[in-house]
Coordinates of C-alpha atoms in Angstrom, one line a residue:
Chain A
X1 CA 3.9 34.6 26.6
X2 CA 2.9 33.7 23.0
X3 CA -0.6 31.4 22.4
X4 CA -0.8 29.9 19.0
X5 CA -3.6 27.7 18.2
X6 CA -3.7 24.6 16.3
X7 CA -5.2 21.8 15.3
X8 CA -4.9 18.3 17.2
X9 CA -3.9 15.1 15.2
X10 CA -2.6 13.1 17.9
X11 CA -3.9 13.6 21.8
X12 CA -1.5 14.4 24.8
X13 CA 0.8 17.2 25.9
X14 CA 4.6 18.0 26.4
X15 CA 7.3 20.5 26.5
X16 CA 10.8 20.9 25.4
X17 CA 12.9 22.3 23.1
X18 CA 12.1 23.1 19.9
X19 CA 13.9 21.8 16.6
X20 CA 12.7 23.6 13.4
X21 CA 13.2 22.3 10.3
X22 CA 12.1 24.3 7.0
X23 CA 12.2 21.5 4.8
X24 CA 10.3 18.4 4.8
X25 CA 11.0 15.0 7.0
X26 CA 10.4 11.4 5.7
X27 CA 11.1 9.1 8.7
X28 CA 12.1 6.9 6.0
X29 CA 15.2 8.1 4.8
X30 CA 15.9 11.0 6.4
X31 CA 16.6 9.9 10.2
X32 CA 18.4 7.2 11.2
X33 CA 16.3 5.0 12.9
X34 CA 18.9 3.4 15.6
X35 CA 20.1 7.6 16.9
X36 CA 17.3 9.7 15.5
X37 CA 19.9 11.8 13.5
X38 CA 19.2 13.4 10.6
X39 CA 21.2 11.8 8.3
X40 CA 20.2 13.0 4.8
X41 CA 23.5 14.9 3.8
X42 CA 21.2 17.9 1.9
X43 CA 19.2 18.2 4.9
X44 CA 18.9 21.4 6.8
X45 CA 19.1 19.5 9.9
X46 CA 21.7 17.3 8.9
X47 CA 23.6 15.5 12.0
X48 CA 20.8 16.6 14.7
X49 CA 19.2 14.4 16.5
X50 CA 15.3 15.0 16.8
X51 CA 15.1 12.6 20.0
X52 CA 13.2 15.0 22.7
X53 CA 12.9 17.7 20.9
X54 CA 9.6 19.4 20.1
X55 CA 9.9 18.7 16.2
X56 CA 9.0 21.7 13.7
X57 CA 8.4 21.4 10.3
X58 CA 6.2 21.8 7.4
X59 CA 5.0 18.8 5.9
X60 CA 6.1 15.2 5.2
X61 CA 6.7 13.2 2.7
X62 CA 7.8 9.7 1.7
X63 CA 7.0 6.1 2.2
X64 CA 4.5 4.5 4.3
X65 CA 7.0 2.7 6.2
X66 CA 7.4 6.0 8.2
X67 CA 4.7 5.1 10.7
X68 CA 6.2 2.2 11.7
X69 CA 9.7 4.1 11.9
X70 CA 8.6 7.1 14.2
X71 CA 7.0 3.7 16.5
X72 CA 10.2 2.3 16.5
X73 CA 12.1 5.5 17.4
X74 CA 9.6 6.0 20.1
X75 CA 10.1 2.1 21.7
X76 CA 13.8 3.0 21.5
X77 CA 13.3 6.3 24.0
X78 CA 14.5 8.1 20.6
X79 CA 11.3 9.9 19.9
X80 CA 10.4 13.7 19.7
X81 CA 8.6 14.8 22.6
X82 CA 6.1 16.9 20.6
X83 CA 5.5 17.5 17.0
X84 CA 4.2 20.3 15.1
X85 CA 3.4 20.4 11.3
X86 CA 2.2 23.0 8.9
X87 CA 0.0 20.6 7.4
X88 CA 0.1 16.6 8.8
X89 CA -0.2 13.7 6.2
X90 CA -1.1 10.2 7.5
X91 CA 2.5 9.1 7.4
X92 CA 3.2 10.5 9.9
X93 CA -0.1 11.3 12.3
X94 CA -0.3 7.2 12.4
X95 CA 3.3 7.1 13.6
X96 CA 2.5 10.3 16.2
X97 CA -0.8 8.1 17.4
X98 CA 0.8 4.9 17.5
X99 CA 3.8 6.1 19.9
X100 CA 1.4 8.5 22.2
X101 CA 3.5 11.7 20.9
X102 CA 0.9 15.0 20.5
X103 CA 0.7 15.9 17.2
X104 CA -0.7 19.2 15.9
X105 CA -0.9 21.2 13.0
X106 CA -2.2 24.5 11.5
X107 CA -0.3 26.6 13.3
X108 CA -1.9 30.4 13.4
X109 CA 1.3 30.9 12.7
X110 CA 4.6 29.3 11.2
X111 CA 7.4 31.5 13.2
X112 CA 9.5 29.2 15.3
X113 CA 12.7 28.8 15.5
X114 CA 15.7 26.2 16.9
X115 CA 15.9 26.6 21.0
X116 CA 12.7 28.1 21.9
X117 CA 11.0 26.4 25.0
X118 CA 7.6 25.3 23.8
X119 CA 4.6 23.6 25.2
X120 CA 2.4 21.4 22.9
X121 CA -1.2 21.0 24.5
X122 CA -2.8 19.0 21.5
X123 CA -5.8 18.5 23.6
X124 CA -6.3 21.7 23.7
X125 CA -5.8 22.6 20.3
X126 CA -2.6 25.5 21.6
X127 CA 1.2 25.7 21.2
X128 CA 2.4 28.0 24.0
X129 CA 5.5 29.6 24.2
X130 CA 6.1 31.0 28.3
Chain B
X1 CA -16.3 14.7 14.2
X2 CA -19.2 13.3 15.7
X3 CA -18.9 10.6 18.0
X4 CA -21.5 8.6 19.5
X5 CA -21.2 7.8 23.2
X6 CA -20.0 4.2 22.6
X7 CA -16.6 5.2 20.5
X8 CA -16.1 8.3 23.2
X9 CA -16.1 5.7 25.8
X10 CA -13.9 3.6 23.4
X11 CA -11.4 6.5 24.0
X12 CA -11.4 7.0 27.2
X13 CA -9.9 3.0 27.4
X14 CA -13.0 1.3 28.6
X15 CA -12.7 -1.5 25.9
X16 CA -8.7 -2.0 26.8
X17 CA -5.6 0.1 25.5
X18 CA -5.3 -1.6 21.5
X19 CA -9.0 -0.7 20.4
X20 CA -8.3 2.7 22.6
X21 CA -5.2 3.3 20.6
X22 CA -7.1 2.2 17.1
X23 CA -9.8 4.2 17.6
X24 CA -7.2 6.9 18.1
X25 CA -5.8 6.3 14.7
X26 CA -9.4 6.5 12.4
X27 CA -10.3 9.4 14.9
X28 CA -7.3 11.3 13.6
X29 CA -7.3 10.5 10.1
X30 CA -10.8 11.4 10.1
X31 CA -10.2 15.4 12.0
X32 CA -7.3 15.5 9.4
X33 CA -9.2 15.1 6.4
X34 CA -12.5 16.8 7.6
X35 CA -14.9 13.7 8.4
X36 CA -18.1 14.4 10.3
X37 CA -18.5 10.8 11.3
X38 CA -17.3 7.3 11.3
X39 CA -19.2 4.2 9.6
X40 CA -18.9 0.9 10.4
X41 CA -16.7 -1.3 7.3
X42 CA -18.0 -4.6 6.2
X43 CA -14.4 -6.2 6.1
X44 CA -10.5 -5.0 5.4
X45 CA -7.4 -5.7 3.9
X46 CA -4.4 -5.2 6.0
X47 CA -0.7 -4.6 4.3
X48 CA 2.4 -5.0 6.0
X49 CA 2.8 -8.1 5.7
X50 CA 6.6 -8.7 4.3
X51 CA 8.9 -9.0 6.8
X52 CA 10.8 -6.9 4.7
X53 CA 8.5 -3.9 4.4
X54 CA 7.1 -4.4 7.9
X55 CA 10.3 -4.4 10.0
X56 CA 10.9 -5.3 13.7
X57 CA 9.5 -2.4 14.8
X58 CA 6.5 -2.4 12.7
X59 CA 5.9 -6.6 14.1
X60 CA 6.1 -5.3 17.5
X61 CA 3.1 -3.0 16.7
X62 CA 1.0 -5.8 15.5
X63 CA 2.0 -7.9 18.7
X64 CA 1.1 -5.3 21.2
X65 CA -2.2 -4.9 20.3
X66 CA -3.2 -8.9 21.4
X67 CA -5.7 -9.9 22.7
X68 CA -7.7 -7.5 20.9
X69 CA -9.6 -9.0 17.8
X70 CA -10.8 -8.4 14.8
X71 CA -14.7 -7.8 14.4
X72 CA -14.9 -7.9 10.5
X73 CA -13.5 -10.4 8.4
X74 CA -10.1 -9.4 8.0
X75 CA -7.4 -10.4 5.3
X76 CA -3.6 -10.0 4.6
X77 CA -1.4 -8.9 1.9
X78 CA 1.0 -11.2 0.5
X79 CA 4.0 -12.3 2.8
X80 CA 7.7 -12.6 2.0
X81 CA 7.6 -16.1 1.2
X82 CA 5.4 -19.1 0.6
X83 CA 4.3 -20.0 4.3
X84 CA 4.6 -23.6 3.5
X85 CA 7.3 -24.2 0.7
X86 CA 9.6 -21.6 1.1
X87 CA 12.9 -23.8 1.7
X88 CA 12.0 -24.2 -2.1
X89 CA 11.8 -20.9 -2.8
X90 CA 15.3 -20.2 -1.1
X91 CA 14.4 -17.7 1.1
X92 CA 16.8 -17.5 4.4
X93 CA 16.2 -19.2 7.4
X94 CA 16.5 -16.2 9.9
X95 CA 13.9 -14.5 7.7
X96 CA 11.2 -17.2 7.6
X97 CA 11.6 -17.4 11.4
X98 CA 11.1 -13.8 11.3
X99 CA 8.1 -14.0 9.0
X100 CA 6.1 -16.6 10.6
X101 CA 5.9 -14.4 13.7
X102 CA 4.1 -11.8 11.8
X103 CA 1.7 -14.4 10.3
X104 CA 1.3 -15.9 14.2
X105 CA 1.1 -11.7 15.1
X106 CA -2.0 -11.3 13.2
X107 CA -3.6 -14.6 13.6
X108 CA -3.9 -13.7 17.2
X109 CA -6.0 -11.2 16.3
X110 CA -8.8 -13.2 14.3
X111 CA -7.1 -11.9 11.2
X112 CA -8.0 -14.6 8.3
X113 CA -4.2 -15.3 7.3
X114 CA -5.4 -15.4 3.5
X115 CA -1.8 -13.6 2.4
X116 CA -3.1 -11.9 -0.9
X117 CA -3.3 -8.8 -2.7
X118 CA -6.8 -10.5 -5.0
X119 CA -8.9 -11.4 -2.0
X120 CA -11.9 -11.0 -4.3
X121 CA -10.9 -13.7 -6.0
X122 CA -10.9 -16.2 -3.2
X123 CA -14.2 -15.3 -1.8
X124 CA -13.9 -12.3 0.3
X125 CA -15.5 -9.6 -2.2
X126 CA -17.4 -6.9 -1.3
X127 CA -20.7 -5.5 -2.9
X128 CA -21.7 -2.6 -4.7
X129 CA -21.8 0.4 -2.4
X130 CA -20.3 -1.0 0.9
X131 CA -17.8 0.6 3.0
X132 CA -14.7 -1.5 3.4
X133 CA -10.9 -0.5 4.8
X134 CA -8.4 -2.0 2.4
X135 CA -5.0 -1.6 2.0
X136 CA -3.5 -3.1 -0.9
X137 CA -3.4 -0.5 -3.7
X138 CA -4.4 -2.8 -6.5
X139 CA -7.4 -4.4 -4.6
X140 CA -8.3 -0.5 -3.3
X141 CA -8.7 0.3 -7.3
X142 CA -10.4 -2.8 -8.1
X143 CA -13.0 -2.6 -5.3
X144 CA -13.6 0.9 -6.0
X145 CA -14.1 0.6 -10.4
X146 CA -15.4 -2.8 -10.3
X147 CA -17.4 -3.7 -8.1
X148 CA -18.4 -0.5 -6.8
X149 CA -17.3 -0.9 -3.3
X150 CA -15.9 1.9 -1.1
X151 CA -12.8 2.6 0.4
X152 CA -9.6 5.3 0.9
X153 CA -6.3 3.7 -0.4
X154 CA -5.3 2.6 3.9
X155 CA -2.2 2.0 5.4
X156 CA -1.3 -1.2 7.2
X157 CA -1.7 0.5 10.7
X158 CA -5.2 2.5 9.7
X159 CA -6.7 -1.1 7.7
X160 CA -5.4 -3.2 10.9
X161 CA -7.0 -0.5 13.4
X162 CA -10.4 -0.5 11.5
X163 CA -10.5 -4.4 12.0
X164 CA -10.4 -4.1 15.3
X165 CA -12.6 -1.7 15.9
X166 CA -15.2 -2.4 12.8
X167 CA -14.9 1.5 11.6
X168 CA -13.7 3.6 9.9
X169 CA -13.7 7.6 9.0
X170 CA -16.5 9.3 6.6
X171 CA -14.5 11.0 3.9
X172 CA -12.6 10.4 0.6
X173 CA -14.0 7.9 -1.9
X174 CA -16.6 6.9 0.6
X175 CA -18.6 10.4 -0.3
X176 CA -20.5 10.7 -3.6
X177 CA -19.0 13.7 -4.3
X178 CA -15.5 12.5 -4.4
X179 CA -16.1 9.3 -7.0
X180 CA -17.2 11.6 -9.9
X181 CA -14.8 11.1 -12.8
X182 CA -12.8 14.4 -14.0
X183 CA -11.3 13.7 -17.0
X184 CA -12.1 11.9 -20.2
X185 CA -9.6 9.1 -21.6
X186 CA -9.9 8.2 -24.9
X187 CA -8.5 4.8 -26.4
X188 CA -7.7 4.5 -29.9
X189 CA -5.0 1.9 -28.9
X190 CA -5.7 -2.2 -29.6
X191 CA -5.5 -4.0 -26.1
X192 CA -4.4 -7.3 -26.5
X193 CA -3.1 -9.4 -23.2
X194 CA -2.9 -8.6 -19.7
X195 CA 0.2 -7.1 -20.4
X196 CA -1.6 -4.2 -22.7
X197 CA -4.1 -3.8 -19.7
X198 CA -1.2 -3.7 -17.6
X199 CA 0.6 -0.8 -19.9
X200 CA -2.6 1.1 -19.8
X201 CA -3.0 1.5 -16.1
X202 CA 0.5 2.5 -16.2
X203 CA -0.3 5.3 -18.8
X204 CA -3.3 6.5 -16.5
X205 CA -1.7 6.5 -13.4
X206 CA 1.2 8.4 -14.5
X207 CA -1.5 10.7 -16.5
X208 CA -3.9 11.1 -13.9
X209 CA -2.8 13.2 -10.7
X210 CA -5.8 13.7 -8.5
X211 CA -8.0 13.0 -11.3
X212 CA -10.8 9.9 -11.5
X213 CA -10.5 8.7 -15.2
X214 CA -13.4 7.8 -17.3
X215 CA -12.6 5.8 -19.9
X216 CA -13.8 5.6 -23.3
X217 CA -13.2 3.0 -25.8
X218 CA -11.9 -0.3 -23.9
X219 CA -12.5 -3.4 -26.1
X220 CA -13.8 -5.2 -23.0
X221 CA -12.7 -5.7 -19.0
X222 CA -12.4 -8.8 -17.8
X223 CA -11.9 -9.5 -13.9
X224 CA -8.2 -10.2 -14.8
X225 CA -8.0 -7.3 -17.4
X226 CA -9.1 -5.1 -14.4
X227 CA -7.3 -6.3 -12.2
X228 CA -4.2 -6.0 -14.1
X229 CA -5.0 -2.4 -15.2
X230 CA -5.7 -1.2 -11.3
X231 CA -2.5 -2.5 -10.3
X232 CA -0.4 -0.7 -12.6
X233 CA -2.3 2.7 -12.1
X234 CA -2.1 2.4 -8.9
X235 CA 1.9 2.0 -8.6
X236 CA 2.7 4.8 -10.9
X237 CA 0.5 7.2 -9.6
X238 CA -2.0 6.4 -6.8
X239 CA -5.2 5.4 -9.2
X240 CA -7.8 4.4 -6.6
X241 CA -10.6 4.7 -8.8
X242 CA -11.9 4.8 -12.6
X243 CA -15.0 4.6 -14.6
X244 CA -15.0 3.0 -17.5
X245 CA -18.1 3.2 -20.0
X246 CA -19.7 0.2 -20.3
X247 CA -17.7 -1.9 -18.0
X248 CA -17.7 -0.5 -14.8
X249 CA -21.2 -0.4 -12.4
X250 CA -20.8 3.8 -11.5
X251 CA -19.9 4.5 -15.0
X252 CA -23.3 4.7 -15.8
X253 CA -24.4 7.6 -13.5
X254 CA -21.8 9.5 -15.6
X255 CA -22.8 10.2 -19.3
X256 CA -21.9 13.7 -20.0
X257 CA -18.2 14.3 -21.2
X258 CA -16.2 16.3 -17.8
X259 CA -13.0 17.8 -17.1
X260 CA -10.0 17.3 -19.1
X261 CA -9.3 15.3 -22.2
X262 CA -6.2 12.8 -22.8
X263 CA -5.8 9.9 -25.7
X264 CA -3.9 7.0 -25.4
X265 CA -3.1 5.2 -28.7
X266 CA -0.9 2.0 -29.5
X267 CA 2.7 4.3 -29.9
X268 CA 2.0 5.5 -26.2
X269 CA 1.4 1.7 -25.0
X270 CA 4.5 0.7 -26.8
X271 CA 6.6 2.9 -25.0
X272 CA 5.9 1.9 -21.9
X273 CA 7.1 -1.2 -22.7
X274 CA 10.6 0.1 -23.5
X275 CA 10.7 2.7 -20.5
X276 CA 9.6 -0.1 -18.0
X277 CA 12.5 -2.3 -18.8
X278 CA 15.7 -1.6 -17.5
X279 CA 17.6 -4.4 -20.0
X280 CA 17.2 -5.5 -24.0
X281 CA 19.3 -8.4 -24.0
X282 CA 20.9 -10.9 -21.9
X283 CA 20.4 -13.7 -19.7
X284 CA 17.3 -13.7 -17.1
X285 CA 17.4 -15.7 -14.3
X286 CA 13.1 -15.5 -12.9
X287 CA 10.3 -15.0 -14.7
X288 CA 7.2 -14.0 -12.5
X289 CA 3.7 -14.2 -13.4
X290 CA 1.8 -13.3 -10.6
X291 CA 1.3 -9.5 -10.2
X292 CA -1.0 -9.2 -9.0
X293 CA -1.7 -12.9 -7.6
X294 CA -2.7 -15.0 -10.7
X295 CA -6.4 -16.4 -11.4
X296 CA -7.5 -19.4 -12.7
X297 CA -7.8 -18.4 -15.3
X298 CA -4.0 -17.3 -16.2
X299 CA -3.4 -20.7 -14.2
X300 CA -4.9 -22.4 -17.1
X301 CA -3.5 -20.3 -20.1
X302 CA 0.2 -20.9 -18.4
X303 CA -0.5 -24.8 -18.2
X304 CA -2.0 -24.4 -21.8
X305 CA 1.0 -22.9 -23.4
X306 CA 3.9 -24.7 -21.2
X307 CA 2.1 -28.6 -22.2
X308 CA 5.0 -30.6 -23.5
X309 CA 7.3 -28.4 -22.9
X310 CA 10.9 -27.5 -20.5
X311 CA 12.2 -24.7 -19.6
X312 CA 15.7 -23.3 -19.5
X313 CA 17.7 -25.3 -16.5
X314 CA 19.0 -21.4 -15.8
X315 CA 15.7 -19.9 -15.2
X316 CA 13.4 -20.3 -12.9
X317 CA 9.8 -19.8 -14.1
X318 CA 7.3 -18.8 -11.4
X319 CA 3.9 -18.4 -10.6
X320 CA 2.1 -16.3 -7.4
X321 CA -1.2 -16.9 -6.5
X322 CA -3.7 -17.2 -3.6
X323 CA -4.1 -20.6 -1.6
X324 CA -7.3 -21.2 -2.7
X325 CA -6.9 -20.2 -6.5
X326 CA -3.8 -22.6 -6.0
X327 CA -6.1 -25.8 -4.5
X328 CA -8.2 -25.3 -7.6
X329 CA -5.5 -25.4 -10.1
X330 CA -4.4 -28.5 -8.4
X331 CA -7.5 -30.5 -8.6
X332 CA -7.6 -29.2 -12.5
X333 CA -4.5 -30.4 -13.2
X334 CA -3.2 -27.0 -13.9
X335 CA 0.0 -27.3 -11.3
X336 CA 0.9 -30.7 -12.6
X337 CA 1.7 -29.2 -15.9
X338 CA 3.7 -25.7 -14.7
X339 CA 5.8 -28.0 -12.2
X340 CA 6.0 -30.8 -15.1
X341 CA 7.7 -28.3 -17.6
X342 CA 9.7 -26.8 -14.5
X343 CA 7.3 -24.0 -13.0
X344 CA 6.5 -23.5 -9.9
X345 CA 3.2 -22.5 -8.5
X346 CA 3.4 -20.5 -4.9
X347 CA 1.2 -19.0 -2.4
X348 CA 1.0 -16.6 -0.2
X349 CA 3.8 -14.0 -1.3
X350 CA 5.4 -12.2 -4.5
X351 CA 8.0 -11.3 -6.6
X352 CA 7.9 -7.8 -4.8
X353 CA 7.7 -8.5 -1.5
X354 CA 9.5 -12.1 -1.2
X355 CA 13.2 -10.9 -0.4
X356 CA 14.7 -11.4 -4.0
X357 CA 17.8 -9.4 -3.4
X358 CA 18.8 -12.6 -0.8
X359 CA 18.0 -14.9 -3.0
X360 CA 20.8 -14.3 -5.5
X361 CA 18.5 -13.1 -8.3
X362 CA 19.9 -10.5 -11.3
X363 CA 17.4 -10.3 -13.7
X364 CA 13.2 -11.1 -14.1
X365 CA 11.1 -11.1 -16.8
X366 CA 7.7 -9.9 -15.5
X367 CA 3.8 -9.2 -17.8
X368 CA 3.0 -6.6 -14.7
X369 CA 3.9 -3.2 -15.2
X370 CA 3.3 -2.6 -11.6
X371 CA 6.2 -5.5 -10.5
X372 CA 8.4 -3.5 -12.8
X373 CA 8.0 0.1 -11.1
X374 CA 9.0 -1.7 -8.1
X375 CA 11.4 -4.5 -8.8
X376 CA 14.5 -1.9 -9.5
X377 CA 13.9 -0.4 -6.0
X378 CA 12.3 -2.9 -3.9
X379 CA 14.5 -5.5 -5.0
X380 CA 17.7 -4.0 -7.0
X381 CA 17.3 -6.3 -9.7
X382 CA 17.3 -5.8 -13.1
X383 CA 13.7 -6.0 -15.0
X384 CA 12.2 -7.0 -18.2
X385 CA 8.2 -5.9 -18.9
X386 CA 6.4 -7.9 -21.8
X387 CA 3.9 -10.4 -22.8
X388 CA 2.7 -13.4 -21.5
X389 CA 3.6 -15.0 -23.9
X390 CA 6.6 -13.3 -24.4
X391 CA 7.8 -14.7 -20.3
X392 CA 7.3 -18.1 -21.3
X393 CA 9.4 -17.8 -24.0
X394 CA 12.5 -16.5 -22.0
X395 CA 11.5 -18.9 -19.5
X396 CA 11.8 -21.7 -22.4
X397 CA 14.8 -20.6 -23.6
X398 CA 16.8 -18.8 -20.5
X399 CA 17.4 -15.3 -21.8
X400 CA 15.9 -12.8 -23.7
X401 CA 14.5 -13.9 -27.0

């Protein structure tokens, strides 16, 4: 069992799969907001869908409509379950609060990959991997 | 962060789920960027106010968090559309239905539905040193430069949640530490209109990237010079503050020459009259004065140069302002003469946000260099960026003259 700690953004806890992306993620653009897909064509996630996954990548970027996006994905049952950011922006740890989905960032580490099984305890400030 | 036991309580739900979830949202913008406290705000601004940038999803938001309330006076960013005359404006049915529920949305929650990005113009301006929570990027610079007034650049969701609970996070541009100027801009260029004002804020924007300007050498700032020179820096590059010598009330604390060095002369303003407009000849269908909302004062230069006259039955010459600047140009007689040579005055909304695209429009002549970063993307349209004077003139003759 790995421990990692981290920093909380957004409160609460889950577990799932992870999906690791090594690029940035706007919500606004890059993920369709009716299937959660990725559908920026020179996207290294390109045709995934990020819907309850534990979502992995490094930062964000884009407009501020991506709050209201990642909201919208999460009223829709489309949401990640979890996500986890080298460094957060507010884009996105608005979105993360608004649609009660734990948000951390400042991984000890950075080494994740696609498939792991993963639990996000924001509250505790720790990403565990059993 | 320190909390005190009232806003821990707040978080644990005992004053309902929408402040909870609020609270929530300053709590974590504040643990992102290092606050060690929150402080109460004396009012905000919220954006997200368009239909169009706001969305379904982002309406339903606003919704779910009645029957909380505001507990500081609370104001909007322009809408999509005039709220009253927008048949006239010829904005689609489906979304003015669509729109008015986000007005309703927010007027449920003792927001003051004052739809404008110059609320210090229409009596909601805050003093030197307060904390506020505003949204609009324009206002945000204004505030900060001149008037001395405090706030981060907030989003729609973090301005709305520090209305309902009355707080906000300690960090940014509400620390002394972070309003210091870093660079020295020096002006040898002439500053006529607006327009020039306009092309300056453009130039420092785009100049400045994490840097507070202090300028050196403006002729003078008027409120509607510095209102038009906050806008534009804060499109092109996220301005939320600048000193300038003379002019602005922190300036003063700040007379020793800092940080980097850049000069801005009359070639460099030119050019950003050329690289803003994305035409040089042809017909133009709108000309917009209004960004951001016009003052009396423009009100009465517009009715001063238009006297007599009519505009091209192909163009459509309009002005946005505020409600109440609107009521005032009314009583003076202001409104009679736009709409008597074929203007229009409306409230409430913009040439940014109003949903141009539907509205069959190809081509505006705007004196904002803010409306014509955005116009291309926001609205696909083709834009034009020049005087005041200049607008009328296509207005008056229905292309570019």
């Amino acid at each position: 069992m790995r421990v990692i700690s981290c920093r909380k953004i957004s409160p609460g806890r889950a577990e799932g799969l992870a999906l690791f992306s090594p690029a940035p993620i706007s919500f606004f653009g890059t993920i369709d907001p009716t299937t959660s897909e990725v559908i920026e064509k020179s996207h290294p996630l390109y045709g995934q869908r990020i819907a309850d996954k534990i979502l992995i990548y490094p930062t964000g970027r884009g407009s501020t409509v991506g709050s209201y996006i990642l909201y919208g994905l999460s009223k829709r049952g489309l949401a990640p379950r979890a996500i986890i950011m080298k460094e957060a922006e507010p884009i996105v740890a608005v979105g993360a609060i608004m649609s009660d989905i734990p948000l951390v960032d400042r991984p000890e580490s950075f080494d994740f990959k696609s498939g792991l099984h993963i639990i996000v305890d924001a509250d505790r400030g720790k990403i565990i991997i059993p | 962060m320190y909390l005190t036991n009232e806003q821990e309580a707040i978080l644990k739900g005992e004053e309902g789920w929408a402040k909870k979830k609020c609270l929530e949202i300053i709590v974590g913008l504040g643990e992102m960027y290092g606050a060690d406290r929150l402080i109460p705000v004396a009012s905000t601004q919220i954006s997200g106010v368009s239909y169009k940038t706001l969305g379904e999803y982002g309406l339903q938001w606003v919704e779910s968090l009645a029957p909380a309330k505001a507990v500081v006076p609370s104001t909007l960013n322009p809408a999509g559309m005039d709220l009253c005359c927008w048949l006239e404006m010829g904005v689609p049915e489906d979304f003015a239905e669509k729109q008015m529920r986000v007005i309703r949305a927010y007027e449920q929650l003792g927001v003051i539905t004052l739809c404008s990005c110059t609320p210090y113009l229409a009596g909601f301006a805050p003093r030197f040193g307060e904390h506020v929570a505003w949204s609009e990027s324009s206002a945000v610079c204004f505030v900060n430069s001149f008037l001395g007034a405090r706030t981060n650049r907030e989003g729609g969701p973090s301005a709305l949640a520090s209305a309902i609970t009355g707080l906000t996070a300690n960090f940014g541009l509400h620390l002394d530490e972070n309003r210091k100027p870093t660079a020295v801009v020096k002006l040898s260029a002439k500053l006529g209109g607006l327009s020039d004002y306009s092309a300056l804020g453009y130039l420092l924007g785009k100049m400045m990237q994490q840097t507070i300007p202090y300028l050196r050498g403006l002729p003078s700032l008027s409120v509607d010079e510095a209102k038009a020179l906050s806008a534009a820096a804060a499109a092109s590059g996220n301005l939320a503050l600048f000193h300038a010598e003379g002019f602005t009330p922190e300036s003063r604390a700040y007379v020793g020459e800092v940080g980097e060095r850049f000069h801005v002369d009359d070639r460099d303003l030119k050019r950003v009259y050329e690289e803003l407009s994305t035409i040089r000849s042809g017909k133009i269908d709108l000309v917009a004065i209004g960004c951001p909302h016009a003052s009396l004062v423009e009100l009465e230069a517009a009715a001063a140069l238009l006297k007599g006259k009519k505009i091209s039955p192909t163009t459509k010459l309009w002005f946005f302002t505020s409600l109440p600047v609107k009521v005032l140009a009314e009583r003076l007689g202001f409104v009679d003469v736009i709409e008597g040579a074929g203007g229009k005055v409306f409230t409430d909304c913009c040439m940014i946000v109003a949903p141009l695209e539907q509205m069959g429009f190809t081509a505006m002549a705007v004196n904002s260099a803010k409306a014509a970063v955005y116009a291309p993307t926001a609205s696909k349209i083709d834009v034009v960026f020049t005087t005041f004077e200049k607008c009328v003139d296509i207005a008056l003759e229905g292309r570019l003259v």
